[in-house]
């Protein structure tokens, strides 16, 4: 079926949307693309010299009109639980590929339950979490497993991702999305139960064959890297995505494959102080998010929709994740993923922009359905991200 556009960027007027629009506009091999959102004047004011499509995210007919005209919709309009559902529904229905930046697992669960079957039939690749949540975890695990198999001929039985040195900030939409998840969890017991389930995004979240994979609590020690480990706030999203990827691929790393994700701090007295401070800070945020009054106070002090880190903050940010793949007989492979630039905005604009371009332009053979970045795009996306300056390399 011929379509007017390869790619429509929806939500291009938002804080992250503008960064993604700028990234796509600057990439060498541009697609036939358009920008979309609810406010024509704001969209035109971006001065991008591409077609402008106007639709409210909550208007199913207008959204379907866009989905029918393009090969891919890439959306940055969040919280996704508020503004994403009609877009996923239209893409699944019309065989339009889709990518987003959601970090809202309760909404992803609803999209899987409601649209996975339809997307499989229409061939639409519905790919959530194409930003810092959860591309480093998902693609990094996939990459370290490729390297382990190259080295030893078999997959690793466990992978640990250690989120280390990093510097970044948050935007208003990210704060609103975290609060949206907390509000839904507080209001509905089935949501909080699913969020607490390590296999909450698996095709079968209660498959008794899956090994226990409790979320990390408290400070630990990684004897291989000689670093302290700390519970990581985003692990509640990323670990579920990695496990879903494994399940969708048919468990190629074995029935007992275990994925863990933590933050790391240097194995020094200063590192221990940092570990204690971080653990207390994360605990305080998790505690506050569960209480309406404290949540309100947090929100008042946080960036508002449309606000986020300054250009200097974005340029001066950085991130690094160490992946340790382990098999029997002390077989180990390390992969390090890192990049300059704020993880949630500078790197995320590249990750989402390249995901959208990958879905639009690369000869992918993966099936339709609600999938993950590694399952839908694997090596094609890894190659693109490396060309865009992100590192995923074997370390000594
Ligand atoms: N995974 C990651 O690493 C990562 C990183 C960054 C951001 N994010 C996520 O990205 C999302 C956006 O964050 P942000 O800070 O960029 O948000 P933002 O600045 O508040 O932007 C929200 C966008 O949604 C649009 N929008 C709101 N309601 C709409 C409606 N009814 N119809 C059409 N468009 C509508 C807004 O349009 P107007 O301009 O017209 O108001 C704006 O373009 C959040 O969910 C955040 O969590 C994730």
Short mmCIF file of C-alpha atoms and ligand atoms in Angstrom, two decimals:
data_model
loop_
_atom_site.label_atom_id
_atom_site.label_comp_id
_atom_site.label_asym_id
_atom_site.label_seq_id
_atom_site.Cartn_x
_atom_site.Cartn_y
_atom_site.Cartn_z
CA UNK A 1 0.00 0.00 0.00
CA UNK A 2 1.49 3.39 -0.91
CA UNK A 3 1.56 6.01 1.83
CA UNK A 4 2.15 9.76 1.72
CA UNK A 5 4.89 9.67 4.36
CA UNK A 6 7.60 7.31 5.64
CA UNK A 7 7.38 8.86 9.08
CA UNK A 8 5.16 11.17 11.12
CA UNK A 9 6.53 12.61 14.36
CA UNK A 10 3.57 13.17 16.70
CA UNK A 11 4.01 15.54 19.66
CA UNK A 12 6.76 17.49 17.92
CA UNK A 13 6.01 20.62 20.01
CA UNK A 14 6.89 19.00 23.36
CA UNK A 15 10.25 19.31 25.10
CA UNK A 16 11.53 15.95 23.86
CA UNK A 17 9.54 16.12 20.62
CA UNK A 18 11.46 19.24 19.55
CA UNK A 19 14.79 17.46 20.17
CA UNK A 20 13.68 14.43 18.14
CA UNK A 21 12.38 16.70 15.33
CA UNK A 22 15.71 18.51 15.28
CA UNK A 23 17.59 15.19 15.17
CA UNK A 24 15.53 13.84 12.26
CA UNK A 25 15.84 17.13 10.37
CA UNK A 26 19.65 17.01 10.73
CA UNK A 27 20.20 13.34 9.77
CA UNK A 28 21.76 12.80 6.37
CA UNK A 29 19.26 10.33 4.89
CA UNK A 30 15.98 12.05 5.62
CA UNK A 31 12.69 10.26 5.08
CA UNK A 32 9.56 11.73 3.54
CA UNK A 33 8.28 12.97 6.85
CA UNK A 34 5.76 15.24 8.57
CA UNK A 35 5.21 16.60 12.05
CA UNK A 36 1.93 16.33 13.90
CA UNK A 37 0.21 17.51 17.07
CA UNK A 38 -2.84 19.34 18.32
CA UNK A 39 -1.68 22.93 17.81
CA UNK A 40 -1.08 24.07 14.20
CA UNK A 41 0.52 27.40 15.14
CA UNK A 42 3.01 25.79 17.54
CA UNK A 43 3.90 23.16 14.94
CA UNK A 44 4.43 25.75 12.21
CA UNK A 45 6.49 27.90 14.57
CA UNK A 46 9.09 25.09 14.70
CA UNK A 47 10.09 26.28 11.19
CA UNK A 48 10.94 22.81 9.94
CA UNK A 49 9.64 23.23 6.41
CA UNK A 50 7.86 19.86 6.40
CA UNK A 51 4.10 19.13 6.18
CA UNK A 52 2.12 19.81 9.36
CA UNK A 53 -0.73 17.47 10.35
CA UNK A 54 -3.18 18.53 13.05
CA UNK A 55 -4.91 15.99 15.30
CA UNK A 56 -5.79 15.72 18.97
CA UNK A 57 -4.36 12.54 20.50
CA UNK A 58 -7.79 11.78 21.97
CA UNK A 59 -9.62 12.01 18.61
CA UNK A 60 -9.69 8.46 17.17
CA UNK A 61 -10.86 9.49 13.69
CA UNK A 62 -8.18 12.16 13.29
CA UNK A 63 -5.48 9.80 14.57
CA UNK A 64 -6.62 7.01 12.23
CA UNK A 65 -6.44 9.54 9.38
CA UNK A 66 -2.73 10.04 10.13
CA UNK A 67 -2.01 6.33 10.69
CA UNK A 68 -3.39 5.50 7.23
CA UNK A 69 -1.08 8.06 5.54
CA UNK A 70 2.30 7.00 6.96
CA UNK A 71 4.52 3.92 7.32
CA UNK A 72 5.57 4.91 10.87
CA UNK A 73 4.23 7.06 13.69
CA UNK A 74 6.83 8.10 16.25
CA UNK A 75 5.21 9.79 19.24
CA UNK A 76 6.57 11.89 22.08
CA UNK A 77 3.15 12.95 23.43
CA UNK A 78 3.14 11.75 27.03
CA UNK A 79 2.09 10.70 29.61
CA UNK A 80 1.32 7.87 27.23
CA UNK A 81 -1.42 6.47 29.46
CA UNK A 82 -3.20 9.78 28.72
CA UNK A 83 -2.27 10.49 25.10
CA UNK A 84 -0.96 7.24 23.59
CA UNK A 85 -3.77 4.69 23.44
CA UNK A 86 -5.61 5.93 20.33
CA UNK A 87 -2.33 6.14 18.42
CA UNK A 88 -1.37 2.54 19.26
CA UNK A 89 -4.90 1.37 18.38
CA UNK A 90 -4.82 3.12 14.99
CA UNK A 91 -1.33 1.83 14.16
CA UNK A 92 -2.24 -1.76 15.08
CA UNK A 93 -5.40 -1.49 12.96
CA UNK A 94 -3.80 0.04 9.87
CA UNK A 95 -0.50 -1.87 9.81
CA UNK A 96 1.49 1.27 10.67
CA UNK A 97 4.74 0.81 12.58
CA UNK A 98 4.98 2.72 15.85
CA UNK A 99 7.62 3.81 18.36
CA UNK A 100 7.54 5.85 21.56
CA UNK A 101 9.37 6.79 24.75
CA UNK A 102 7.01 5.40 27.31
CA UNK A 103 8.24 4.32 30.71
CA UNK A 104 4.74 3.43 31.93
CA UNK A 105 4.60 -0.38 32.29
CA UNK A 106 0.94 -0.42 33.37
CA UNK A 107 -0.03 1.23 30.08
CA UNK A 108 2.25 -1.05 28.06
CA UNK A 109 0.49 -4.03 29.67
CA UNK A 110 -2.86 -2.61 28.53
CA UNK A 111 -1.53 -2.08 24.99
CA UNK A 112 -0.22 -5.67 24.88
CA UNK A 113 -3.53 -7.09 26.08
CA UNK A 114 -5.63 -4.93 23.77
CA UNK A 115 -3.61 -4.61 20.55
CA UNK A 116 -0.95 -7.32 20.27
CA UNK A 117 -3.15 -9.77 18.35
CA UNK A 118 -4.39 -7.11 15.93
CA UNK A 119 -0.84 -5.82 15.34
CA UNK A 120 0.40 -9.35 14.62
CA UNK A 121 -2.29 -9.66 11.96
CA UNK A 122 -1.77 -6.23 10.40
CA UNK A 123 2.05 -6.52 10.57
CA UNK A 124 2.41 -3.31 12.62
CA UNK A 125 5.54 -3.30 14.78
CA UNK A 126 4.46 -1.53 17.98
CA UNK A 127 7.71 -0.69 19.76
CA UNK A 128 7.54 0.97 23.17
CA UNK A 129 10.51 2.20 25.25
CA UNK A 130 12.77 3.48 22.44
CA UNK A 131 14.66 5.95 24.67
CA UNK A 132 17.06 5.71 27.60
CA UNK A 133 14.27 3.55 28.99
CA UNK A 134 14.88 0.84 27.77
CA UNK A 135 17.21 0.75 24.74
CA UNK A 136 20.51 0.43 26.64
CA UNK A 137 19.11 -2.48 28.72
CA UNK A 138 17.30 -4.23 25.90
CA UNK A 139 19.87 -3.80 23.13
CA UNK A 140 22.85 -4.06 25.52
CA UNK A 141 21.64 -7.45 26.78
CA UNK A 142 21.03 -8.61 23.22
CA UNK A 143 24.53 -7.38 22.20
CA UNK A 144 26.37 -9.01 25.14
CA UNK A 145 24.57 -12.28 24.43
CA UNK A 146 25.70 -12.12 20.77
CA UNK A 147 29.29 -11.60 21.97
CA UNK A 148 29.05 -14.40 24.53
CA UNK A 149 27.78 -16.83 21.89
CA UNK A 150 30.58 -15.74 19.51
CA UNK A 151 33.15 -16.43 22.25
CA UNK A 152 31.77 -19.67 23.72
CA UNK A 153 29.21 -21.05 21.27
CA UNK A 154 26.40 -20.99 23.84
CA UNK A 155 24.38 -18.17 25.45
CA UNK A 156 25.13 -16.80 28.91
CA UNK A 157 22.83 -18.01 31.66
CA UNK A 158 22.74 -14.59 33.33
CA UNK A 159 23.28 -10.95 32.43
CA UNK A 160 23.70 -8.13 34.93
CA UNK A 161 23.45 -4.51 33.79
CA UNK A 162 25.19 -2.02 36.08
CA UNK A 163 24.14 1.59 35.43
CA UNK A 164 27.22 3.56 36.45
CA UNK A 165 28.64 7.05 36.02
CA UNK A 166 25.97 9.35 34.61
CA UNK A 167 24.71 12.90 34.70
CA UNK A 168 21.32 14.05 33.48
CA UNK A 169 18.05 15.74 34.38
CA UNK A 170 14.31 15.29 33.86
CA UNK A 171 11.60 17.12 31.87
CA UNK A 172 8.03 17.98 32.78
CA UNK A 173 6.58 15.15 30.71
CA UNK A 174 8.80 12.59 32.46
CA UNK A 175 7.68 13.81 35.89
CA UNK A 176 4.02 13.76 34.78
CA UNK A 177 4.45 10.20 33.46
CA UNK A 178 6.00 8.94 36.71
CA UNK A 179 3.17 10.51 38.65
CA UNK A 180 0.59 9.02 36.27
CA UNK A 181 1.98 5.53 36.98
CA UNK A 182 1.98 6.15 40.76
CA UNK A 183 -1.61 7.43 40.68
CA UNK A 184 -2.82 4.41 38.70
CA UNK A 185 -0.96 2.02 41.02
CA UNK A 186 -2.54 3.70 44.06
CA UNK A 187 -6.03 3.49 42.60
CA UNK A 188 -6.02 -0.07 41.24
CA UNK A 189 -4.61 -3.11 43.04
CA UNK A 190 -4.25 -5.09 39.80
CA UNK A 191 -1.95 -2.34 38.45
CA UNK A 192 0.33 -2.34 41.50
CA UNK A 193 0.41 -6.15 41.43
CA UNK A 194 1.46 -6.13 37.77
CA UNK A 195 4.11 -3.45 38.41
CA UNK A 196 5.60 -5.62 41.17
CA UNK A 197 5.69 -8.73 38.95
CA UNK A 198 9.22 -9.21 37.48
CA UNK A 199 7.55 -10.83 34.44
CA UNK A 200 4.74 -8.25 34.27
CA UNK A 201 5.23 -7.60 30.53
CA UNK A 202 5.73 -11.22 29.48
CA UNK A 203 3.15 -12.82 27.18
CA UNK A 204 2.32 -14.97 30.24
CA UNK A 205 3.20 -12.93 33.37
CA UNK A 206 2.53 -15.94 35.62
CA UNK A 207 4.39 -18.67 33.69
CA UNK A 208 5.58 -21.06 36.46
CA UNK A 209 8.57 -22.08 34.32
CA UNK A 210 10.28 -18.69 34.74
CA UNK A 211 13.07 -18.54 37.36
CA UNK A 212 12.64 -16.26 40.40
CA UNK A 213 13.88 -12.74 39.57
CA UNK A 214 13.05 -10.50 42.52
CA UNK A 215 13.74 -6.77 42.17
CA UNK A 216 16.96 -5.66 43.86
CA UNK A 217 16.57 -4.21 47.35
CA UNK A 218 19.36 -2.63 49.40
CA UNK A 219 23.06 -2.18 48.77
CA UNK A 220 25.12 -5.11 47.44
CA UNK A 221 28.62 -5.89 46.13
CA UNK A 222 29.62 -7.07 42.65
CA UNK A 223 32.74 -9.18 43.13
CA UNK A 224 33.47 -9.35 39.38
CA UNK A 225 33.64 -5.56 38.92
CA UNK A 226 34.51 -4.82 42.57
CA UNK A 227 31.77 -2.21 42.79
CA UNK A 228 28.87 -1.50 45.14
CA UNK A 229 25.41 -2.14 43.70
CA UNK A 230 22.32 -0.03 44.39
CA UNK A 231 18.64 -0.55 43.48
CA UNK A 232 17.87 1.31 40.24
CA UNK A 233 14.57 3.21 39.91
CA UNK A 234 14.22 2.45 36.19
CA UNK A 235 14.86 -1.29 36.64
CA UNK A 236 11.12 -1.72 37.23
CA UNK A 237 10.66 -0.86 33.55
CA UNK A 238 13.87 -2.06 31.91
CA UNK A 239 13.99 -5.56 33.45
CA UNK A 240 10.41 -6.22 32.30
CA UNK A 241 11.29 -5.14 28.76
CA UNK A 242 14.40 -7.38 28.62
CA UNK A 243 12.37 -10.35 29.92
CA UNK A 244 9.59 -9.68 27.40
CA UNK A 245 12.20 -9.58 24.62
CA UNK A 246 13.52 -12.96 25.75
CA UNK A 247 10.03 -14.46 25.87
CA UNK A 248 9.02 -13.05 22.46
CA UNK A 249 12.17 -14.53 20.95
CA UNK A 250 11.24 -18.01 22.27
CA UNK A 251 13.67 -18.09 25.25
CA UNK A 252 16.89 -18.48 23.17
CA UNK A 253 19.05 -17.93 26.30
CA UNK A 254 17.48 -20.85 28.16
CA UNK A 255 14.56 -21.43 30.49
CA UNK A 256 16.65 -20.40 33.47
CA UNK A 257 18.10 -17.19 32.03
CA UNK A 258 18.21 -14.45 34.68
CA UNK A 259 18.52 -10.70 34.02
CA UNK A 260 19.41 -8.28 36.84
CA UNK A 261 19.73 -4.52 36.75
CA UNK A 262 21.31 -2.24 39.35
CA UNK A 263 23.17 1.03 39.70
CA UNK A 264 26.85 0.82 40.54
CA UNK A 265 29.19 2.91 42.67
CA UNK A 266 33.00 2.62 42.94
CA UNK A 267 34.25 0.03 45.43
CA UNK A 268 35.81 2.69 47.68
CA UNK A 269 34.73 4.40 50.92
CA UNK A 270 33.50 7.36 48.82
CA UNK A 271 31.59 4.87 46.63
CA UNK A 272 29.92 3.39 49.69
CA UNK A 273 28.85 6.86 50.86
CA UNK A 274 27.38 7.46 47.38
CA UNK A 275 25.60 4.09 47.48
CA UNK A 276 24.02 4.90 50.85
CA UNK A 277 22.98 8.40 49.74
CA UNK A 278 21.49 7.12 46.47
CA UNK A 279 19.63 4.28 48.13
CA UNK A 280 18.13 6.71 50.66
CA UNK A 281 17.25 9.18 47.87
CA UNK A 282 15.57 6.52 45.72
CA UNK A 283 13.68 5.20 48.76
CA UNK A 284 12.46 8.73 49.55
CA UNK A 285 11.23 9.28 45.96
CA UNK A 286 9.46 5.89 45.92
CA UNK A 287 7.87 6.68 49.31
CA UNK A 288 6.73 10.16 48.21
CA UNK A 289 5.25 8.90 44.93
CA UNK A 290 2.90 6.63 46.89
CA UNK A 291 1.46 9.48 48.98
CA UNK A 292 -0.87 12.03 47.33
CA UNK A 293 0.20 15.04 49.47
CA UNK A 294 3.94 14.37 49.00
CA UNK A 295 3.35 13.64 45.30
CA UNK A 296 1.73 17.06 44.93
CA UNK A 297 4.67 18.73 46.65
CA UNK A 298 7.13 16.91 44.38
CA UNK A 299 5.19 17.94 41.29
CA UNK A 300 5.10 21.62 42.36
CA UNK A 301 8.90 21.76 42.54
CA UNK A 302 9.53 19.69 39.38
CA UNK A 303 9.72 20.95 35.77
CA UNK A 304 6.33 21.62 34.13
CA UNK A 305 5.18 20.18 30.75
CA UNK A 306 7.33 21.72 28.02
CA UNK A 307 10.26 22.34 30.41
CA UNK A 308 13.49 20.35 30.76
CA UNK A 309 17.29 20.52 30.97
CA UNK A 310 19.08 23.47 29.33
CA UNK A 311 21.22 23.03 26.19
CA UNK A 312 24.34 23.19 28.40
CA UNK A 313 23.01 20.54 30.77
CA UNK A 314 22.12 18.32 27.81
CA UNK A 315 25.52 18.75 26.16
CA UNK A 316 27.46 18.18 29.40
CA UNK A 317 25.57 15.04 30.46
CA UNK A 318 26.84 11.48 30.00
CA UNK A 319 25.99 7.88 30.85
CA UNK A 320 27.61 4.46 31.07
CA UNK A 321 26.21 0.95 31.52
CA UNK A 322 28.34 -2.17 32.09
CA UNK A 323 26.87 -5.52 31.03
CA UNK A 324 28.28 -8.68 32.57
CA UNK A 325 27.26 -11.93 30.85
CA UNK A 326 28.10 -15.07 32.78
CA UNK A 327 27.97 -18.79 31.97
CA UNK A 328 29.22 -21.89 33.77
CA UNK A 329 32.95 -22.50 34.37
CA UNK A 330 33.64 -18.79 35.07
CA UNK A 331 32.96 -17.81 31.47
CA UNK A 332 32.46 -14.04 31.35
CA UNK A 333 31.95 -11.39 28.68
CA UNK A 334 31.72 -7.65 29.38
CA UNK A 335 30.09 -5.06 27.14
CA UNK A 336 30.11 -1.34 27.92
CA UNK A 337 27.47 1.01 26.51
CA UNK A 338 28.02 4.73 26.90
CA UNK A 339 27.67 8.15 25.30
CA UNK A 340 28.22 11.84 25.86
CA UNK A 341 25.12 13.97 26.39
CA UNK A 342 22.20 13.86 28.78
CA UNK A 343 20.81 10.30 28.72
CA UNK A 344 17.10 11.19 28.85
CA UNK A 345 17.22 13.92 26.18
CA UNK A 346 20.37 14.18 24.04
CA UNK A 347 20.92 10.42 23.77
CA UNK A 348 17.19 9.69 23.86
CA UNK A 349 16.56 11.98 20.86
CA UNK A 350 19.11 9.91 18.92
CA UNK A 351 17.67 6.60 20.16
CA UNK A 352 14.06 7.45 19.28
CA UNK A 353 14.99 9.23 16.03
CA UNK A 354 17.07 6.26 14.88
CA UNK A 355 14.35 3.80 15.93
CA UNK A 356 11.80 5.69 13.83
CA UNK A 357 14.17 5.84 10.85
CA UNK A 358 15.01 2.15 11.29
CA UNK A 359 11.32 1.19 11.23
CA UNK A 360 10.77 3.40 8.18
CA UNK A 361 13.86 2.60 6.09
CA UNK A 362 15.60 -0.66 7.07
CA UNK A 363 14.83 -4.10 5.58
CA UNK A 364 13.45 -5.54 8.83
CA UNK A 365 12.05 -9.06 8.78
CA UNK A 366 10.63 -9.22 12.34
CA UNK A 367 6.91 -9.92 12.69
CA UNK A 368 4.25 -7.43 13.82
CA UNK A 369 2.97 -7.21 17.38
CA UNK A 370 3.72 -5.27 20.55
CA UNK A 371 7.45 -5.95 20.75
CA UNK A 372 10.67 -4.40 22.05
CA UNK A 373 13.48 -2.49 20.29
CA UNK A 374 15.82 -5.52 20.19
CA UNK A 375 13.12 -7.90 18.96
CA UNK A 376 11.89 -5.59 16.20
CA UNK A 377 15.15 -3.99 15.11
CA UNK A 378 18.15 -5.84 16.68
CA UNK A 379 21.34 -5.44 14.66
CA UNK A 380 19.88 -2.75 12.35
CA UNK A 381 19.24 -0.45 15.32
CA UNK A 382 22.56 -1.31 16.98
CA UNK A 383 24.43 -0.32 13.79
CA UNK A 384 22.46 2.92 13.55
CA UNK A 385 23.13 3.87 17.18
CA UNK A 386 26.83 3.16 16.79
CA UNK A 387 26.94 5.40 13.72
CA UNK A 388 25.10 8.05 15.77
CA UNK A 389 27.91 8.00 18.36
CA UNK A 390 26.61 5.61 21.03
CA UNK A 391 29.03 2.90 22.11
CA UNK A 392 28.15 -0.76 22.67
CA UNK A 393 31.56 -2.45 22.80
CA UNK A 394 33.21 -5.52 24.32
CA UNK A 395 35.43 -4.51 27.23
CA UNK A 396 38.47 -6.35 28.62
N1 LIG B 1 12.21 6.86 27.91
C1 LIG B 1 12.94 7.93 28.10
O1 LIG B 1 14.11 7.82 28.30
C2 LIG B 1 12.27 9.28 28.04
C3 LIG B 1 13.04 10.43 27.91
C4 LIG B 1 12.40 11.65 27.77
C5 LIG B 1 11.01 11.72 27.77
N2 LIG B 1 10.30 10.57 27.93
C6 LIG B 1 8.82 10.58 27.90
O2 LIG B 1 8.39 11.36 26.80
C7 LIG B 1 7.12 11.93 27.10
C8 LIG B 1 7.14 13.41 26.77
O3 LIG B 1 7.92 14.11 27.71
P1 LIG B 1 8.16 15.68 27.50
O4 LIG B 1 8.83 16.19 28.72
O5 LIG B 1 8.75 15.94 26.17
O6 LIG B 1 6.63 16.20 27.54
P2 LIG B 1 6.00 17.63 27.19
O7 LIG B 1 7.09 18.64 26.97
O8 LIG B 1 4.97 17.91 28.21
O9 LIG B 1 5.30 17.38 25.77
C9 LIG B 1 4.10 16.69 25.65
C10 LIG B 1 3.64 16.73 24.19
O10 LIG B 1 2.37 16.08 24.15
C11 LIG B 1 1.47 16.90 23.42
N3 LIG B 1 0.08 16.69 23.81
C12 LIG B 1 -0.46 16.76 25.06
N4 LIG B 1 -1.77 16.51 25.01
C13 LIG B 1 -2.08 16.29 23.71
C14 LIG B 1 -3.28 16.00 23.01
N5 LIG B 1 -4.45 15.85 23.66
N6 LIG B 1 -3.22 15.83 21.67
C15 LIG B 1 -2.05 15.97 21.00
N7 LIG B 1 -0.88 16.25 21.60
C16 LIG B 1 -0.89 16.41 22.94
C17 LIG B 1 1.93 18.32 23.75
O11 LIG B 1 1.38 19.23 22.79
P3 LIG B 1 1.28 20.83 23.05
O12 LIG B 1 2.67 21.36 22.77
O13 LIG B 1 0.27 21.27 22.07
O14 LIG B 1 0.89 21.01 24.50
C18 LIG B 1 3.44 18.14 23.62
O15 LIG B 1 3.82 18.14 22.26
C19 LIG B 1 6.85 11.62 28.57
O16 LIG B 1 5.95 10.52 28.65
C20 LIG B 1 8.20 11.22 29.12
O17 LIG B 1 8.14 10.32 30.19
C21 LIG B 1 10.90 9.37 28.08
#
